[in-house]
Coordinates of C-alpha atoms in Angstrom, one line a residue:
M1 CA 103.8 115.5 108.3
S2 CA 101.6 118.4 109.7
G3 CA 100.5 121.1 107.8
L4 CA 100.7 119.2 104.4
T5 CA 99.3 120.9 101.2
D6 CA 98.4 119.5 97.7
Q7 CA 101.3 119.1 95.6
P8 CA 101.8 117.9 91.9
G9 CA 101.3 114.3 90.8
P10 CA 103.5 111.5 90.4
G11 CA 106.5 111.2 87.8
R12 CA 108.1 114.5 88.8
D13 CA 111.4 113.0 90.1
Q14 CA 113.8 112.3 87.0
G15 CA 116.9 113.2 88.4
A16 CA 120.1 111.3 87.3
A17 CA 122.0 109.5 89.9
G18 CA 124.3 111.4 91.7
P19 CA 127.3 110.5 94.1
P20 CA 127.0 108.7 97.4
L21 CA 125.5 110.8 99.8
R22 CA 128.0 110.5 103.0
D23 CA 129.3 113.5 105.0
A24 CA 131.1 111.2 107.4
T25 CA 134.4 112.7 107.2
N26 CA 133.5 116.0 108.6
P27 CA 129.8 116.0 109.5
L28 CA 130.0 118.8 111.8
G29 CA 131.4 121.1 109.0
A30 CA 128.9 119.9 106.7
Y31 CA 126.1 120.5 109.2
L32 CA 127.2 123.9 110.0
R33 CA 127.5 125.0 106.3
A34 CA 124.1 123.6 105.3
R35 CA 122.4 125.3 108.0
R36 CA 124.1 128.8 107.5
E37 CA 123.1 128.5 104.0
L38 CA 119.4 128.4 105.0
V39 CA 119.5 131.5 107.1
T40 CA 118.9 134.9 105.1
P41 CA 120.7 138.1 106.5
G42 CA 117.2 139.4 107.2
Q43 CA 116.5 136.6 109.6
A44 CA 119.7 137.0 111.2
G45 CA 119.1 141.0 111.8
L46 CA 121.6 142.0 109.1
P47 CA 121.2 144.3 106.1
G48 CA 120.8 142.4 103.1
T49 CA 122.3 144.9 100.6
G50 CA 124.8 144.1 97.6
V51 CA 125.2 141.2 95.9
R52 CA 126.0 138.2 97.8
R53 CA 127.7 135.3 96.2
V54 CA 126.7 132.6 98.6
P55 CA 123.3 131.5 99.9
G56 CA 122.2 132.5 103.3
L57 CA 124.9 133.8 105.8
R58 CA 128.6 134.3 105.1
R59 CA 131.1 132.6 107.5
E60 CA 132.3 135.6 108.9
E61 CA 128.7 136.7 109.7
V62 CA 128.1 133.5 111.7
A63 CA 131.1 134.0 113.7
M64 CA 130.3 137.7 114.5
L65 CA 126.7 136.9 115.5
A66 CA 128.0 133.8 117.4
G67 CA 130.8 135.9 119.3
I68 CA 133.5 133.7 118.2
S69 CA 136.4 134.4 115.7
A70 CA 136.1 134.0 112.2
D71 CA 139.3 131.9 112.0
Y72 CA 137.7 129.5 114.9
Y73 CA 134.7 129.2 112.9
L74 CA 136.5 128.4 109.7
R75 CA 138.3 125.6 111.6
L76 CA 135.0 123.9 112.8
E77 CA 133.5 124.2 109.1
R78 CA 136.6 122.8 107.7
G79 CA 137.1 120.0 110.4
R80 CA 140.1 121.2 111.9
D81 CA 138.4 121.6 115.2
R82 CA 135.9 119.0 116.2
N83 CA 135.3 119.6 119.7
P84 CA 133.7 123.1 120.3
S85 CA 132.3 123.8 124.0
V86 CA 128.7 123.7 124.6
Q87 CA 128.6 127.4 125.2
V88 CA 130.0 127.7 121.4
L89 CA 127.3 125.3 120.2
Q90 CA 124.5 127.2 122.0
A91 CA 125.6 130.5 120.4
L92 CA 125.9 128.9 117.0
A93 CA 122.3 127.2 117.4
R94 CA 121.1 130.6 118.2
V95 CA 122.4 132.1 114.9
L96 CA 121.5 129.3 113.0
H97 CA 117.9 129.2 114.3
L98 CA 118.2 125.5 115.2
D99 CA 115.3 124.1 117.4
D100 CA 115.6 121.7 119.9
A101 CA 115.8 118.7 117.4
H102 CA 118.3 120.2 115.4
F103 CA 120.4 121.3 118.4
A104 CA 120.4 117.9 120.0
H105 CA 121.6 116.5 116.3
L106 CA 124.3 119.1 116.3
R107 CA 125.8 117.9 119.6
T108 CA 126.1 114.3 118.6
L109 CA 128.3 115.5 115.8
V110 CA 130.8 116.8 118.1
A111 CA 133.8 114.6 118.7
D112 CA 133.7 112.8 122.2
A113 CA 130.3 114.2 122.6
P114 CA 129.2 113.1 126.2
G115 CA 126.4 110.4 126.1
Q116 CA 127.1 109.1 122.5
R117 CA 125.7 105.5 122.4
V118 CA 127.6 102.5 121.0
R119 CA 126.8 102.2 117.3
Q120 CA 124.5 99.7 116.1
R121 CA 124.5 98.3 112.7
G122 CA 121.4 98.0 110.5
H123 CA 120.0 94.9 109.4
R124 CA 119.4 93.7 106.1
P125 CA 115.9 94.5 104.8
G126 CA 113.4 92.3 106.4
E127 CA 115.6 90.6 108.8
E128 CA 115.4 92.5 112.1
P129 CA 114.0 90.6 114.7
V130 CA 110.4 91.2 115.7
P131 CA 109.5 90.3 119.4
D132 CA 106.9 87.7 119.3
G133 CA 104.6 89.8 121.4
A134 CA 104.6 92.5 118.9
R135 CA 104.2 90.4 116.1
K136 CA 100.8 88.8 117.5
L137 CA 99.6 92.3 118.5
L138 CA 100.2 93.4 114.6
Y139 CA 98.1 90.4 113.4
S140 CA 95.3 91.1 115.9
L141 CA 94.8 94.8 114.9
V142 CA 91.7 95.5 112.7
Q143 CA 93.6 98.7 111.4
P144 CA 96.1 98.8 108.7
A145 CA 99.4 98.3 110.5
F146 CA 103.2 97.4 109.8
I147 CA 106.5 97.3 111.7
E148 CA 109.4 99.2 110.4
G149 CA 113.0 99.4 111.2
R150 CA 115.5 102.1 111.7
Y151 CA 115.8 103.0 107.9
F152 CA 112.0 102.4 107.2
D153 CA 112.5 99.0 106.0
V154 CA 109.0 96.8 106.4
V155 CA 109.8 93.9 108.6
A156 CA 106.0 92.9 109.1
S157 CA 102.7 94.0 108.1
N158 CA 99.0 92.7 108.2
A159 CA 96.8 92.1 105.4
L160 CA 95.0 95.5 105.6
A161 CA 98.2 97.4 105.3
R162 CA 99.0 95.5 102.2
A163 CA 95.5 96.3 100.8
V164 CA 96.2 100.1 101.5
D165 CA 99.4 99.7 99.8
P166 CA 100.8 96.5 98.4
R167 CA 104.5 97.9 99.1
L168 CA 104.3 97.6 102.8
D169 CA 105.2 94.0 102.5
V170 CA 108.2 92.5 104.2
G171 CA 111.5 93.4 102.6
G172 CA 110.1 96.6 101.2
N173 CA 111.5 100.2 101.9
Q174 CA 109.1 103.2 102.3
L175 CA 111.8 105.6 101.5
R176 CA 112.9 103.7 98.2
D177 CA 109.2 103.5 97.2
L178 CA 108.4 107.0 98.0
F179 CA 111.4 108.4 96.0
L180 CA 111.9 105.9 93.2
D181 CA 108.2 104.2 92.5
P182 CA 105.9 106.5 90.5
A183 CA 103.1 104.5 91.5
A184 CA 104.0 105.0 95.1
Q185 CA 104.3 108.5 94.7
A186 CA 100.8 108.6 93.1
L187 CA 99.4 107.2 96.1
Y188 CA 100.2 110.6 98.3
P189 CA 98.6 113.6 97.0
E190 CA 100.7 115.5 99.6
W191 CA 103.9 113.7 98.3
V192 CA 106.3 116.7 98.4
N193 CA 105.6 117.3 102.2
V194 CA 105.7 113.6 103.1
T195 CA 109.1 113.2 101.6
E196 CA 110.4 116.2 103.7
C197 CA 109.1 114.3 106.7
F198 CA 110.8 111.0 105.8
V199 CA 114.1 112.5 105.0
A200 CA 114.2 114.7 108.1
S201 CA 113.4 111.5 110.2
L202 CA 115.8 109.5 108.4
R203 CA 118.7 111.9 109.3
Q204 CA 117.6 111.9 112.9
S205 CA 117.4 108.3 113.1
A206 CA 120.8 107.7 111.3
G207 CA 122.5 110.3 113.6
T208 CA 126.4 109.9 113.1
D209 CA 126.1 106.3 111.9
T210 CA 126.5 107.3 108.2
D211 CA 128.7 104.7 107.7
D212 CA 126.5 101.9 108.6
P213 CA 126.5 99.5 105.6
R214 CA 122.6 99.4 105.4
F215 CA 122.4 103.2 105.4
V216 CA 125.2 103.6 102.8
E217 CA 123.5 101.0 100.5
L218 CA 120.0 102.5 101.1
T219 CA 121.1 106.1 100.5
G220 CA 123.2 105.0 97.5
E221 CA 120.0 103.9 95.9
L222 CA 118.1 106.9 96.9
S223 CA 120.7 109.1 95.5
A224 CA 119.3 108.4 92.0
S225 CA 116.4 110.7 93.1
A226 CA 116.9 114.5 92.7
R227 CA 114.3 115.2 95.2
F228 CA 116.1 113.0 97.8
R229 CA 119.5 114.8 97.1
E230 CA 117.9 118.2 97.5
L231 CA 116.2 117.2 100.9
W232 CA 119.3 115.3 102.2
A233 CA 121.4 118.5 101.5
R234 CA 119.3 120.7 103.7
H235 CA 120.4 118.5 106.9
E236 CA 116.7 118.8 108.5
V237 CA 116.2 116.8 111.5
R238 CA 112.7 115.8 112.6
G239 CA 111.3 113.0 114.1
Q240 CA 107.9 111.7 113.0
R241 CA 104.7 112.3 115.0
G242 CA 101.2 111.1 114.8
T243 CA 99.6 113.0 112.0
P244 CA 96.6 112.8 109.4
L245 CA 97.7 111.2 106.1
R246 CA 95.9 111.5 102.6
I247 CA 95.9 108.4 100.5
A248 CA 94.6 108.3 97.0
H249 CA 93.7 104.7 96.8
P250 CA 93.2 103.3 93.3
Q251 CA 90.1 101.2 94.5
V252 CA 88.3 103.1 97.2
G253 CA 89.4 106.7 96.4
E254 CA 90.8 109.2 98.4
L255 CA 90.8 108.8 102.3
T256 CA 92.5 110.4 105.3
V257 CA 93.9 108.1 108.2
N258 CA 95.6 109.1 111.3
R259 CA 99.3 107.7 111.1
E260 CA 100.7 106.7 114.5
R261 CA 104.2 105.3 115.3
L262 CA 104.6 103.3 118.5
G263 CA 107.8 102.1 120.1
I264 CA 108.3 98.5 120.7
G265 CA 109.6 97.4 124.0
G266 CA 113.0 95.4 123.8
A267 CA 113.3 96.5 120.1
E268 CA 115.1 99.9 120.1
H269 CA 114.8 100.8 116.6
L270 CA 111.5 99.1 115.7
M271 CA 108.2 100.9 115.4
L272 CA 104.7 99.9 115.1
V273 CA 103.0 102.0 112.7
V274 CA 99.0 102.1 112.6
Y275 CA 96.6 103.8 110.2
H276 CA 93.4 104.5 112.1
P277 CA 90.5 106.5 110.5
D278 CA 88.2 108.8 112.7
T279 CA 85.3 106.8 114.1
G280 CA 82.1 107.0 111.9
S281 CA 83.9 108.7 109.1
D282 CA 83.6 108.1 105.4
D283 CA 87.4 107.1 105.6
A284 CA 86.2 104.1 108.2
D285 CA 83.7 103.1 105.7
K286 CA 86.5 102.7 102.7
L287 CA 88.9 100.9 105.1
A288 CA 86.1 98.5 105.9
L289 CA 85.5 97.8 102.4
L290 CA 89.3 97.3 101.9
A291 CA 89.1 94.8 104.7
S292 CA 86.1 92.9 103.3
A293 CA 87.7 92.7 99.8
S294 CA 91.2 91.3 101.4
A295 CA 89.6 88.9 103.8

């Protein structure tokens, strides 16, 4: 969520519900198509003259730049060949300007990819088991903190986290709030970029498990948001990193906290999220005020 800029206020996402957002039948082809549509001819070193009927690069242009036949690339996009070599994937990654995270995701979409993990199904919201030690640590923290699951379900939180945002309670889901709750949207002055970060992280977390019942249920809800459908179609992949987060709190006003995500030993898909202010800042004073009010 770095490099965030001011964006319009809440109430901006009024799209009608769309179809379920699943590309499980041909994930490799869907990913290649989405990524080539984001690369302009100029970025690929090609002349941009003439009228183009498709956004981004044409299939034959990708094939030419990657050094493979147009027919072979067409088979990849249409799912008739699902096991390209590492060399072909590297060439496609170069043409499509994929960074390390996007290339790693591309490799997981290949049939029989080496090192693929056994799929783990998501739990129902709030039902993911939290190790006792992690729960005790959470409740001992003086900063706002909560524990989130693979798909950003809140499975535990402390009182100060709920004072910052009442929706950070057990059973809540941060994605659902961000895209479907105008009050949650109003909490983030940089909502547009925050949503970009969350959706890219969701795609990385889901990987190829797009038939996971919890994932299907959640994205089915989120498909009511035009903003979510737009972001999901981009196939961006990016893990969340520690970053400043601006919050427009209705009681104490705007404050900035540092958002950190920490892995929990023995719980692969659980993360401890901590909001901490800079020491001695006005933001620290505002959090202290919230803490005293929620005690």
